[in-house]
Short mmCIF file of C-alpha atoms and ligand atoms in Angstrom, two decimals:
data_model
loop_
_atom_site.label_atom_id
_atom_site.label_comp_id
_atom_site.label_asym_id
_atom_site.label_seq_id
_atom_site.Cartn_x
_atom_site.Cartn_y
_atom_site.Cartn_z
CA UNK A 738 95.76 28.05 -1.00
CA UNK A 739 97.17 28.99 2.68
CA UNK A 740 98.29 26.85 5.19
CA UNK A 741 96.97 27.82 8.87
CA UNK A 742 99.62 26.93 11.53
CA UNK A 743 99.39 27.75 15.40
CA UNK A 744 102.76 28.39 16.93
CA UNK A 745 103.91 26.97 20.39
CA UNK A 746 103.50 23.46 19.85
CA UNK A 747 106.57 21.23 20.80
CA UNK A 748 107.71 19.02 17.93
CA UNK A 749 108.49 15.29 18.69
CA UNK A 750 108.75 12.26 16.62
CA UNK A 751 110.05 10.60 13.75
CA UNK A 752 109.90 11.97 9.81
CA UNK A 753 111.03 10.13 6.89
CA UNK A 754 111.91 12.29 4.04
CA UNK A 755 111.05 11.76 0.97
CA UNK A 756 112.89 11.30 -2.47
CA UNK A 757 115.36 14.21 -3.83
CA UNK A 758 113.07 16.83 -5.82
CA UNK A 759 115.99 18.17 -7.56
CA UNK A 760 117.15 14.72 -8.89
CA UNK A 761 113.54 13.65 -9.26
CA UNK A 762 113.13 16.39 -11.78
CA UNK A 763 116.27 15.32 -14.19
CA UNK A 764 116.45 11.90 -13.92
CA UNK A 765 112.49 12.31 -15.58
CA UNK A 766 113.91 14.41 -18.26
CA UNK A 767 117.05 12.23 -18.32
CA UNK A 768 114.85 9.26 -18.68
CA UNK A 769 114.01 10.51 -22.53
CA UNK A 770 118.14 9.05 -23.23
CA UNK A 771 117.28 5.46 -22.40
CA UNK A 772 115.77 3.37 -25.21
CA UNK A 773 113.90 1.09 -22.73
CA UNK A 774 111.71 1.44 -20.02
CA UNK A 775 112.85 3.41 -16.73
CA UNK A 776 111.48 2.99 -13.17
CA UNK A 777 112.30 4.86 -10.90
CA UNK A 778 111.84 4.44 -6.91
CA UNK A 779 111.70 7.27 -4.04
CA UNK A 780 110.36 9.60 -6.50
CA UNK A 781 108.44 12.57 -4.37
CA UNK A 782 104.71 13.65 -5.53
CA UNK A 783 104.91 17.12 -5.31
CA UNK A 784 103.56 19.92 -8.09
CA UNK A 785 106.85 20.13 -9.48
CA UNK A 786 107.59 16.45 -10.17
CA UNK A 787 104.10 16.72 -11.23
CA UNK A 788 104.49 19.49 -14.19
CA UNK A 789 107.56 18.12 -15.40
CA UNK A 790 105.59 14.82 -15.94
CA UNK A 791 103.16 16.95 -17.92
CA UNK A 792 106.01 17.58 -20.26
CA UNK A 793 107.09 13.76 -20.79
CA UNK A 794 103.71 13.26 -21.78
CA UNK A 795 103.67 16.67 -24.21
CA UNK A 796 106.46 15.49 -25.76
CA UNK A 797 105.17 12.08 -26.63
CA UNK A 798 106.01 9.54 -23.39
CA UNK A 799 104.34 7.57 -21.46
CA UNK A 800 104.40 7.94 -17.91
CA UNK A 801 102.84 5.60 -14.91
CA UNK A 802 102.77 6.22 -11.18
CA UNK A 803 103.01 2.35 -9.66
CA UNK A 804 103.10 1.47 -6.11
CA UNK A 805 103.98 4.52 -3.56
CA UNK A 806 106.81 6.71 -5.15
CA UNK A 807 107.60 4.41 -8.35
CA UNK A 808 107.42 5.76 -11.48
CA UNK A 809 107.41 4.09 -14.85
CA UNK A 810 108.38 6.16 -17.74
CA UNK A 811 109.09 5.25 -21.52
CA UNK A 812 109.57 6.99 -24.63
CA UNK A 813 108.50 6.25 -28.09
CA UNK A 814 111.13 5.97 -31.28
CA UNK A 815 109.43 9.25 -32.64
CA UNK A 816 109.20 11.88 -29.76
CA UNK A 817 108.75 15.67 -30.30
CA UNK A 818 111.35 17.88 -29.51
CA UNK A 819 109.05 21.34 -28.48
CA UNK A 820 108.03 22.38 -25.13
CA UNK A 821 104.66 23.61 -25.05
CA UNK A 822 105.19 26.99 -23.87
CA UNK A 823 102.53 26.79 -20.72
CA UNK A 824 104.05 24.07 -19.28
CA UNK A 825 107.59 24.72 -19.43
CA UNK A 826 106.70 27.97 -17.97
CA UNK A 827 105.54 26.75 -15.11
CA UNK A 828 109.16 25.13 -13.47
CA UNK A 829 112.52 26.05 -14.11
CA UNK A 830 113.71 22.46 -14.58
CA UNK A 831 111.93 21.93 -18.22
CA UNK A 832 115.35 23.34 -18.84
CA UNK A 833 116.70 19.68 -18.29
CA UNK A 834 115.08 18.50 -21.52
CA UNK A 835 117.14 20.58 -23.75
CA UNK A 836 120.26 18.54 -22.80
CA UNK A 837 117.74 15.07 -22.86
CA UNK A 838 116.74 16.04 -26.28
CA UNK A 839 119.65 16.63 -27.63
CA UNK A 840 121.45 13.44 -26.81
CA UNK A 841 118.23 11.97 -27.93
CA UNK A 842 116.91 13.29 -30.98
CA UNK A 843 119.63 15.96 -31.59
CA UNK A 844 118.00 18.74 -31.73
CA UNK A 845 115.08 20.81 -29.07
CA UNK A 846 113.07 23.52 -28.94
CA UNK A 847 111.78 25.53 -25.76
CA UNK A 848 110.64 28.80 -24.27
CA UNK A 849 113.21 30.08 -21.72
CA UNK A 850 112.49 28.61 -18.59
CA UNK A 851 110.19 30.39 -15.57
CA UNK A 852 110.43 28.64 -12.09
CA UNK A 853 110.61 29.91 -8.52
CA UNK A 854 111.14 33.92 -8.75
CA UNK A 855 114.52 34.18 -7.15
CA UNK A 856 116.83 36.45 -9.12
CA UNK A 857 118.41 36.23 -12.74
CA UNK A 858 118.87 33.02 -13.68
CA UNK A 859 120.05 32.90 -17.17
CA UNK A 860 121.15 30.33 -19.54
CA UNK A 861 124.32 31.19 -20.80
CA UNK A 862 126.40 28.61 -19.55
CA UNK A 863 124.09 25.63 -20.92
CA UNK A 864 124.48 27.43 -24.57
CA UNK A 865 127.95 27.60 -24.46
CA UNK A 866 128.58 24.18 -23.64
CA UNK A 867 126.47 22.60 -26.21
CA UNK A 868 127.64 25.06 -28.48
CA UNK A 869 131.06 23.48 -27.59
CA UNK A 870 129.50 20.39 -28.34
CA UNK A 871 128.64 20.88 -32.15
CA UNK A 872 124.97 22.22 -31.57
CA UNK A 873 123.43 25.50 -33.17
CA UNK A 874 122.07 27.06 -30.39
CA UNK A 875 119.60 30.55 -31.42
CA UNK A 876 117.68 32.06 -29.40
CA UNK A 877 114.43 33.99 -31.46
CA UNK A 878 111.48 35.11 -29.95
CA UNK A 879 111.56 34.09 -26.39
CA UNK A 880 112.30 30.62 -27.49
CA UNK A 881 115.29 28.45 -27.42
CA UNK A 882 116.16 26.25 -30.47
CA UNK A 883 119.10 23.54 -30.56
CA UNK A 884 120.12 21.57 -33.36
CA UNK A 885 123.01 19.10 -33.64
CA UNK A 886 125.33 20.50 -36.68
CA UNK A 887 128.20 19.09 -36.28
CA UNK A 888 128.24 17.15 -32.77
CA UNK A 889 131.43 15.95 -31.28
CA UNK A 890 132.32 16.25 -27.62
CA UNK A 891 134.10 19.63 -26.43
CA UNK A 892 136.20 20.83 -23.19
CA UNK A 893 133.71 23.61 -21.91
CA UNK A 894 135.08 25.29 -18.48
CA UNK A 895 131.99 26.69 -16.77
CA UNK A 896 132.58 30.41 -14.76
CA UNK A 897 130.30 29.09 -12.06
CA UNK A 898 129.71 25.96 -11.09
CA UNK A 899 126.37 25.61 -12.33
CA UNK A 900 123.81 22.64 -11.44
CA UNK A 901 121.78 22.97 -14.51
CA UNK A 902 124.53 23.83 -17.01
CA UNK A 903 126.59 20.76 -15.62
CA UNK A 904 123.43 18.36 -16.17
CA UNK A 905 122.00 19.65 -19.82
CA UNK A 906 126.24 19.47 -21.06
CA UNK A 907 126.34 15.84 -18.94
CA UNK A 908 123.44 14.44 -20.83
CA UNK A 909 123.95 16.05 -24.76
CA UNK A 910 127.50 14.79 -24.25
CA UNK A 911 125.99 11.06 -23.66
CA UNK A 912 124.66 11.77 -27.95
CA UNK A 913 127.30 12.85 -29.37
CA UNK A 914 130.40 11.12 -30.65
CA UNK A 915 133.53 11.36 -28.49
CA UNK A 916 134.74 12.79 -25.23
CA UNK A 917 133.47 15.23 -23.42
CA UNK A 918 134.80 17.71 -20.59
CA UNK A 919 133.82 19.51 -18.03
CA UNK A 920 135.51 21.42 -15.77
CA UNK A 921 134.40 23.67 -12.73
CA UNK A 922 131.30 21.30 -13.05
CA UNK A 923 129.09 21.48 -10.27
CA UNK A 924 129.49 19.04 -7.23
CA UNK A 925 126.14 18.41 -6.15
CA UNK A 926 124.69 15.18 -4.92
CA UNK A 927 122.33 15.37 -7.31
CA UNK A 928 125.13 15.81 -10.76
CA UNK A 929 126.05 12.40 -8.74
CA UNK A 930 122.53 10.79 -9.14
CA UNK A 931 122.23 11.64 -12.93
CA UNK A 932 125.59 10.04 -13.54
CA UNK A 933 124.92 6.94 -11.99
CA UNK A 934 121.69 6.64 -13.60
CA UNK A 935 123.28 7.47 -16.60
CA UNK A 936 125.95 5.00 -16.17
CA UNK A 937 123.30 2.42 -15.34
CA UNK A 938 121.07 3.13 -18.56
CA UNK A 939 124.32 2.12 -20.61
CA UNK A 940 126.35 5.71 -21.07
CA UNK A 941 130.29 6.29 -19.68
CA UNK A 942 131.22 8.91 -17.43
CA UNK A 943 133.51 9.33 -14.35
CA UNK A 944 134.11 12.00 -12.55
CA UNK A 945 130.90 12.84 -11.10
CA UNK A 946 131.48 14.82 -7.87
CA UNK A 947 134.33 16.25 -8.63
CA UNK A 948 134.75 19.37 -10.55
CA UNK A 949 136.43 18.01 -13.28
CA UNK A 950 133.59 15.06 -15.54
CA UNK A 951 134.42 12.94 -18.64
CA UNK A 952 131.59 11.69 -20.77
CA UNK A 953 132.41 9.59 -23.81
CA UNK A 954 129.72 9.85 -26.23
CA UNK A 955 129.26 6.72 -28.36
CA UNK A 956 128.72 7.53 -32.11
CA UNK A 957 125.98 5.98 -32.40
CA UNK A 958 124.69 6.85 -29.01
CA UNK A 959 122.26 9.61 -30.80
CA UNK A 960 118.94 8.05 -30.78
CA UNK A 961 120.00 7.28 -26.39
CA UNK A 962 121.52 4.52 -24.86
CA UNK A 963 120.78 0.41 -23.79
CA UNK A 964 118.63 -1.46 -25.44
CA UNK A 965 114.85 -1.37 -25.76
CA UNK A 966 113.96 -4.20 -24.38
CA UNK A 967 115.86 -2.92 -21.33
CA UNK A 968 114.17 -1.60 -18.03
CA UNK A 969 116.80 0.41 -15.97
CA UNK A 970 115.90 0.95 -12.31
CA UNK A 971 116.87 3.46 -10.28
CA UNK A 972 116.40 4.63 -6.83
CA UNK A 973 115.97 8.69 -6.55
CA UNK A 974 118.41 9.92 -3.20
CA UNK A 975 116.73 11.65 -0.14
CA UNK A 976 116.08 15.23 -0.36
CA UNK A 977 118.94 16.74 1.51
CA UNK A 978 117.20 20.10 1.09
CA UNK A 979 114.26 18.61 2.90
CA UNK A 980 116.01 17.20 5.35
CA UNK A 981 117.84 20.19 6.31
CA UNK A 982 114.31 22.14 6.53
CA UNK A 983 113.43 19.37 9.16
CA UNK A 984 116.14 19.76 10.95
CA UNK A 985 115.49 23.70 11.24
CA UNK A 986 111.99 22.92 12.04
CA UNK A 987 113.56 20.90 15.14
CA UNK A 988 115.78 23.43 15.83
CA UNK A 989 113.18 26.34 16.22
CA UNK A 990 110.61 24.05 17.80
CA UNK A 991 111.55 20.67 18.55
CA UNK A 992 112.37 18.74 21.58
CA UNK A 993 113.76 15.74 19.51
CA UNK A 994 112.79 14.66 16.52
CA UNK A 995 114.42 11.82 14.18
CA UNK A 996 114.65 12.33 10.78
CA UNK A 997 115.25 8.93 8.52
CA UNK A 998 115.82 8.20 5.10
CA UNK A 999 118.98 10.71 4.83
CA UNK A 1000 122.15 10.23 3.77
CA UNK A 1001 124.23 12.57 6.44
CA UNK A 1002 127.64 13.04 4.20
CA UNK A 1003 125.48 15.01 2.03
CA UNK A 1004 124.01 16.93 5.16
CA UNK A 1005 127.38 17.84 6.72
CA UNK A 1006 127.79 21.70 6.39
CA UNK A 1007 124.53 21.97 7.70
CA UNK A 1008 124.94 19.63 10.35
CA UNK A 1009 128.14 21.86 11.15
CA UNK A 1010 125.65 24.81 11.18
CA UNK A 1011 123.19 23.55 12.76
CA UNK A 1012 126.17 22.62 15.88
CA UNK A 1013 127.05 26.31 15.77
CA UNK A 1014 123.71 27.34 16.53
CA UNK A 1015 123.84 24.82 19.32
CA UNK A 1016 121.72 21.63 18.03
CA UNK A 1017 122.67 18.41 19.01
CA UNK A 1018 123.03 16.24 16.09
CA UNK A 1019 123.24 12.44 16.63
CA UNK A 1020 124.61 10.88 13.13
CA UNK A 1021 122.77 7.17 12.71
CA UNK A 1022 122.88 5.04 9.40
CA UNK A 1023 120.72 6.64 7.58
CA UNK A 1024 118.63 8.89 10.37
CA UNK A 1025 119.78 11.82 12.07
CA UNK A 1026 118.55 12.80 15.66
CA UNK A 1027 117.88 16.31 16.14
CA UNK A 1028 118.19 17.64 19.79
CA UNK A 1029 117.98 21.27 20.79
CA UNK A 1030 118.91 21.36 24.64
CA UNK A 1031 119.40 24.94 25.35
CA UNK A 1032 119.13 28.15 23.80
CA UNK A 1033 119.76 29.23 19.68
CA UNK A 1034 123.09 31.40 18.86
CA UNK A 1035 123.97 33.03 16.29
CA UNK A 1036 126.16 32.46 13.45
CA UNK A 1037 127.01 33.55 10.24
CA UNK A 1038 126.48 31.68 6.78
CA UNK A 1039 128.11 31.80 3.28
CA UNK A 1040 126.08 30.04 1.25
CA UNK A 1041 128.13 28.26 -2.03
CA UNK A 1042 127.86 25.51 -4.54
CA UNK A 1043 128.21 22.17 -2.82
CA UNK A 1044 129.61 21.26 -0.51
CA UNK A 1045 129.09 24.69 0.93
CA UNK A 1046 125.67 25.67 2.85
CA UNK A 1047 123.05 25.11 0.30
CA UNK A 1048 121.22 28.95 -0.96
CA UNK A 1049 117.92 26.41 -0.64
CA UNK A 1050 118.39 26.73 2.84
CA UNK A 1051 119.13 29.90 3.11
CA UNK A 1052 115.65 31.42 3.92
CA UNK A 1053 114.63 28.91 6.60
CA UNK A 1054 118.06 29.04 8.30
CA UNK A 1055 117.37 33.16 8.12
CA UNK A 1056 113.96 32.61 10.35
CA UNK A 1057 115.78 30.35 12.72
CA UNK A 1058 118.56 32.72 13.11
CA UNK A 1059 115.45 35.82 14.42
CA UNK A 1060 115.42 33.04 17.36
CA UNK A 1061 119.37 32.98 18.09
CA UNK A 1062 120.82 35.25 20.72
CA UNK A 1063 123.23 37.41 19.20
CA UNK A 1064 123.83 39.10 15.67
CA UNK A 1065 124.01 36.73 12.70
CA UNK A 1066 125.43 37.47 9.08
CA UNK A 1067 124.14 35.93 5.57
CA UNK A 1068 125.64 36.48 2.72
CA UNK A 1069 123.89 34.98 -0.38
CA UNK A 1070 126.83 33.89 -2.95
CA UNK A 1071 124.37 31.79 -5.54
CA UNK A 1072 121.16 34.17 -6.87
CA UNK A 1073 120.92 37.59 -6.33
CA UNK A 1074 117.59 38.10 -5.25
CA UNK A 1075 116.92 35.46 -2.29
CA UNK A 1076 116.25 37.34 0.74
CA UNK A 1077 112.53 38.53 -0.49
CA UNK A 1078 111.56 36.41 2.72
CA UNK A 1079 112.99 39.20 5.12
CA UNK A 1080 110.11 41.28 4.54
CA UNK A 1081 107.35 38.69 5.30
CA UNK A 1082 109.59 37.52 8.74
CA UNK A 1083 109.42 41.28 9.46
CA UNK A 1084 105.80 40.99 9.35
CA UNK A 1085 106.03 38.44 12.72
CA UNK A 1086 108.87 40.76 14.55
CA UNK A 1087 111.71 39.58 12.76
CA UNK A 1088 114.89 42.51 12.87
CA UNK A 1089 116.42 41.52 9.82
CA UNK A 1090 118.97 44.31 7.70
CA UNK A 1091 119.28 43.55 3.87
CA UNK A 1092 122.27 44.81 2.01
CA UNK A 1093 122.88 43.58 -1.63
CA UNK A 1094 123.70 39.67 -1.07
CA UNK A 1095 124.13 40.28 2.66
CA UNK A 1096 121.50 40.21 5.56
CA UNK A 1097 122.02 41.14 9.38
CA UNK A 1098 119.40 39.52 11.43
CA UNK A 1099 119.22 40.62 15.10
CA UNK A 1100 117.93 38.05 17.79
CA UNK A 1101 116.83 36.89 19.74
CA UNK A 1102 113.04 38.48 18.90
CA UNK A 1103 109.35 37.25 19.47
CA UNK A 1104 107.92 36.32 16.81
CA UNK A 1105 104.21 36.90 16.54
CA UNK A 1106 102.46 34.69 14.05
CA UNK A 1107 100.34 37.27 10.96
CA UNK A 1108 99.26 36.64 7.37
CA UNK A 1109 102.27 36.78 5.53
CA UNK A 1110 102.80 35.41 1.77
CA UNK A 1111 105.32 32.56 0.41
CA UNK A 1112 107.41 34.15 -2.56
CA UNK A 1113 108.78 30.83 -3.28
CA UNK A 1114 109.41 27.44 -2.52
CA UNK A 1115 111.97 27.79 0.66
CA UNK A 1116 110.60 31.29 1.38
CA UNK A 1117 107.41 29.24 2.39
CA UNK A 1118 109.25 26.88 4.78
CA UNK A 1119 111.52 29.78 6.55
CA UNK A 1120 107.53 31.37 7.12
CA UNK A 1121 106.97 27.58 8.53
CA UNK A 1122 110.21 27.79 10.88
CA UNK A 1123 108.83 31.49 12.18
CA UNK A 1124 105.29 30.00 12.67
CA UNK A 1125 106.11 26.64 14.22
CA UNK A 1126 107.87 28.93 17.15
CA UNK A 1127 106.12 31.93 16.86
CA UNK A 1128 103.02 33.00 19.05
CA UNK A 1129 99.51 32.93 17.76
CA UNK A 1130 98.22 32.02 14.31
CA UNK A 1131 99.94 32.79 11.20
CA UNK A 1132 98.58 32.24 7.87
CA UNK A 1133 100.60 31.86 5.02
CA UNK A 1134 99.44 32.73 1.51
CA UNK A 1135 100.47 31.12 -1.64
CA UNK A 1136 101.31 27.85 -0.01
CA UNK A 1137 100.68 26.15 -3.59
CA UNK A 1138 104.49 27.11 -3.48
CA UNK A 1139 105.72 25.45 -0.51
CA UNK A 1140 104.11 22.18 -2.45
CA UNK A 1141 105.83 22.41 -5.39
CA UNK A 1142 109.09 20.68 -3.38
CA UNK A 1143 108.03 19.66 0.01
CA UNK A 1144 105.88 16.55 0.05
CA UNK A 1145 102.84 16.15 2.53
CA UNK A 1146 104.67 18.79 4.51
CA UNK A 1147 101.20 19.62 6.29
CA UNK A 1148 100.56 15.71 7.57
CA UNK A 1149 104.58 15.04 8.20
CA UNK A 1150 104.19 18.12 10.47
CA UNK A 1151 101.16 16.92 12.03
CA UNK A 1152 102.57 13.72 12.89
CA UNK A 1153 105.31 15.68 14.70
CA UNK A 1154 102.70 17.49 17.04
CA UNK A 1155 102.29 20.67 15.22
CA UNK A 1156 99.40 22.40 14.61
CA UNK A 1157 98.93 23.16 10.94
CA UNK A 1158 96.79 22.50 7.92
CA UNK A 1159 95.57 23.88 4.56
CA UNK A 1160 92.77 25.85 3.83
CA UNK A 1161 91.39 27.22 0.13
N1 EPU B 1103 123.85 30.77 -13.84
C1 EPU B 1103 124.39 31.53 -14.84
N2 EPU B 1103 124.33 31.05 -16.11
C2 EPU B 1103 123.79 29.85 -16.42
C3 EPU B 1103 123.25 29.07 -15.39
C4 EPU B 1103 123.28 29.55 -14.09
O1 EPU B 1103 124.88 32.62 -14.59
O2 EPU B 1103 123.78 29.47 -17.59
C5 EPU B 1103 123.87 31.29 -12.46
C6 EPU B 1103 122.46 31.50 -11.93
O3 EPU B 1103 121.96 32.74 -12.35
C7 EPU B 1103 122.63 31.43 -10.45
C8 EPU B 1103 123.77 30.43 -10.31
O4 EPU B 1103 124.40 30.32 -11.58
O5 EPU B 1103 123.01 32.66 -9.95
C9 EPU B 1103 123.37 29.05 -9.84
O6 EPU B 1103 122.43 28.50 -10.72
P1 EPU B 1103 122.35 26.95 -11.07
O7 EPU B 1103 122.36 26.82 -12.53
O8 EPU B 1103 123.37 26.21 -10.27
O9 EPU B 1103 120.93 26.61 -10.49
P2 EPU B 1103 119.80 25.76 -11.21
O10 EPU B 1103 120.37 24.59 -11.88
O11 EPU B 1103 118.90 26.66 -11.94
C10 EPU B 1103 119.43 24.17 -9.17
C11 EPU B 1103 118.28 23.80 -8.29
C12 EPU B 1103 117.92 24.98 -7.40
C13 EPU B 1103 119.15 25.32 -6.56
C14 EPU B 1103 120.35 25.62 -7.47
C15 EPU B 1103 121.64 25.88 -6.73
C16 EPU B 1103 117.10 22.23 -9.70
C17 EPU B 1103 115.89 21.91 -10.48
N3 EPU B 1103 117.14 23.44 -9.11
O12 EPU B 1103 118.99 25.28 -9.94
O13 EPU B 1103 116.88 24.55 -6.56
O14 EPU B 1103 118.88 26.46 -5.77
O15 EPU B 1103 120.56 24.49 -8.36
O16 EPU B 1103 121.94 24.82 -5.88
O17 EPU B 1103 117.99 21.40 -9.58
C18 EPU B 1103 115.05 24.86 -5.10
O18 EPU B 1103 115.00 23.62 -5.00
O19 EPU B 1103 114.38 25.64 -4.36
C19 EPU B 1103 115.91 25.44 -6.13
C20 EPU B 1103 115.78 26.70 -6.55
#
C-alpha cells in the first residue's frame, strides 16, 4: 500500500486524536486478569490494536467492537495459554500477554516477539522479574515458556527503565501472593493507565508514575481479579505520540491547527521542543493550538524514558529539523537502530550525518518530494512531515506501517487541507 501526498498545501483546522495505541494494546492483554466483562472506550482501530485482538480471540476470548471506539472483551474460565506463532509475530506487544497470563492462569507460552524493526529489543528484563516472582521462565526453540513454581512477589530493580518489562512484572505481580516491587520502573503515561485499570478491575498498586511501584498480589488472586458478574469500564488516554506527530505536522506545514482530545502534562517536553524550534503553543483544557509564525530553528534532542522526549518521536522531529535554520543534534538514548529514516529523508534533499546513536541534520534544505519507503511506524510519519512541506509528489511505500498506530491518518490530514491519500 502507498500513500500519495502533494507537498505545499497549508494545514488549517481542528484534529481530534484518537485513543493511546500503546495503552490500547495492554489494557487488551491486561483485560485477560479481570474475571468479568471489560469495556473499554477511546480505543483506536488501527492494524495493531487489530492483531492483538486476533490473539484474545486465539487464546479463547471473546471480543466485540460496540459503538465508535468501544470495545467489549471477556474471557472464559478455561483460556489457553499459547500464542500462535503467526500472530504474535506480527506486533511486538503480544509480549504483554505473558505477564496477563501469568497472573491469570499461571503459566504462558509464546514465540519471542517481532514488531516494528527498530534495533535489539530483547527480553531480559521481563524474565528476570518474573523469575523474581516464583515463575520458571525457559526459553527452547524460539519460544518462551513461563510457569508459576513457586509464585510470591519479589523486589526486581530493572537496569533500564523499561515500558514492557514494567507492565508484564505489574500484571504477574497482580497473581501471585504478596508484595511486589519495582524499582527503576518505567514512568510512562501509559504504566499509569494499566494501573488504574488495574486498580479499577479489583487489584492494589500505588506508585504508578513514579519509579518506584508496589503491587500486592492477593493469594487467591491467581485465576484474576473482581468478580464475574462484574463489567469494569475504562476509558483508554489520548495518544500523546500522536499528538506530538500533529503537532510536527503543524510545525512543518501548518498555519494553525488545533489539536483536541490531549492531555498537555503528558505533552510537555515536546511542547518545550516544539518552543525551541519556534512554535507557538497555546495550552487549552484538553486542546492544544499549534501556531508557527516565523521561521524553524534548530535544536538538539536527547531522547529518554518519560518524561524525556519520546524515541517515538524521534524520526518525525528529525524531518522537521531538515526545515530548521541552523545545525541540529539527535542523539537516540532508547533503541539502537532508529535513525533508518535518514536515508529515505536523504532521498527528498535532506543533509542528515549518522553516527552510532547520534545524527547531525543540516538545515535549512528543500525538500523535494520522491518515492521513498516507511521502515516503520514513526519512520512513515517523519516521510509525512518531509512530504506535507516538501515540493512535488512523494510516494511513500509500505504505508501498511504508518497504519499500524496512526488512525485514519489519510482523512484527519485531509480534513486539515492536505493533499494525500492511499493507493494499492
Ligand atoms: N530492553 C532491554 N531488555 C528488556 C526490555 C527492553 O534491554 O527486557 C531495552 C530495549 O532493547 C530498548 C529499551 O529497553 O532499547 C526500551 O524498550 P522498552 O521495553 O521500554 O520498549 P517496549 O516496551 O518494547 C514501548 C512502546 C514503544 C516505545 C517504547 C519506549 C508499546 C507497545 N511499545 O516498547 O512504542 O518506543 O516503549 O518508549 O508500548 C511505537 O509506538 O512506535 C513504539 C515502538
Amino acid at each position: 500500500m502507498k500513500l500519495v501526498i502533494q507537498g505545499g498545501n497549508a494545514l488549517r483546522g481542528s484534529v481530534k486524536i484518537s485513543g493511546a495505541k500503546n495503552a490500547a494494546l495492554v489494557l487488551i492483554a491486561a483485560s485477560a486478569i479481570a474475571r468479568g466483562e471489560v469495556i473499554l472506550d477511546n480505543v483506536p482501530r488501527i492494524a495493531d490494536v487489530e492483531h492483538q485482538l486476533e490473539i484474545v480471540q486465539a487464546l479463547g476470548g471473546r471480543v466485540e467492537w460496540q459503538e465508535q471506539g468501544r470495545l467489549l472483551l471477556s474471557w472464559p474460565d478455561q483460556l489457553d495459554v499459547a500464542l500462535p506463532y503467526h500472530l504474535a509475530k506480527k506486533l511486538r506487544a503480544s509480549n504483554l500477554f505473558l505477564g496477563a497470563l501469568a497472573a491469570r492462569v499461571g503459566q504462558a507460552r509464546m514465540p519471542l516477539p517481532g514488531g516494528c524493526d527498530i534495533g535489539f529489543r530483547p527480553m531480559d528484563l521481563h524474565l528476570k522479574g518474573l523469575n523474581a516472582m516464583g515463575f520458571d521462565v525457559e526459553l527452547e526453540h524460539g519460544f518462551i515458556n513461563v510457569k508459576a513454581r513457586e509464585p510470591r512477589g519479589g523486589r526486581i530493580y530493572l537496569d533500564f527503565p523499561s515500558v514492557g518489562a514494567t507492565e508484564n512484572i505489574m500484571m504477574a505481580a497482580v497473581g501471585v501472593p504478596g508484595t511486589t516491587i519495582v524499582e527503576n520502573a518505567a514512568k510512562e503515561p501509559e504504566i499509569v493507565d494499566l494501573a488504574s485499570f488495574l486498580v479499577g478491575a479489583g487489584a492494589t498498586i500505588s506508585g504508578a508514575g513514579t519509579d518506584l511501584i508496589k503491587i500486592e498480589g492477593h493469594p487467591a488472586a491467581s485465576r484474576g481479579v473482581g468478580n464475574s458478574g462484574e463489567t469494569t469500564r475504562f476509558s483508554v488516554i489520548p495518544d500523546r505520540i500522536e499528538a506530538g506527530t500533529y503537532m510536527i505536522f503543524a510545525a512543518a506545514a501548518g498555519v494553525e491547527v488545533t489539536i483536541e482530545n490531549v492531555i498537555s502534562r503528558h505533552l510537555q517536553p515536546v511542547i518545550a521542543k516544539l518552543n525551541d524550534v519556534g512554535l507557538e503553543v497555546a495550552v487549552g483544557e484538553d486542546s492544544l493550538v499549534v501556531k508557527r509564525s516565523g521561521p524553524l530553528r534548530a535544536t538538539d534532542i536527547k531522547t529518554l524514558p518519560y518524561p524525556g522526549f519520546p524515541t517515538d518521536l524521534q524520526s518525525p522531529m528529525m524531518a522537521l529539523l531538515c526545515l530548521a535554520q541552523g545545525t541540529g543534534v539527535i542523539s537516540e538514548n532508547v533503541f539502537d537502530n532508529r535513525f533508518r529514516v535518514a536515508d529515505e529523508l536523504k532521498r527528498m534533499g535532506a543533509q542528515i550525518r549518522v553516527k552510532g546513536h547520534l545524527a547531525v541534520i543540516e538545515g535549512p534544505v528543500r525538500l523535494l518530494g520522491a518515492q521513498v519507503k516507511a521502515t516503520d511506524l514513526r519512520a512513515g510519519a517523519a516521510l509525512i512531515v518531509a512530504a506535507l512541506a516538501g515540493e512535488g509528489e512523494t510516494e511513500i511505500c509500505q504505508a501498511e506501517l504508518i497504519e499500524r498506530g496512526y488512525e485514519k491518518v489519510a482523512e484527519k490530514l485531509c480534513a486539515l487541507g492536505a493533499s494525500i491519500k492511499y493507493v494499492d
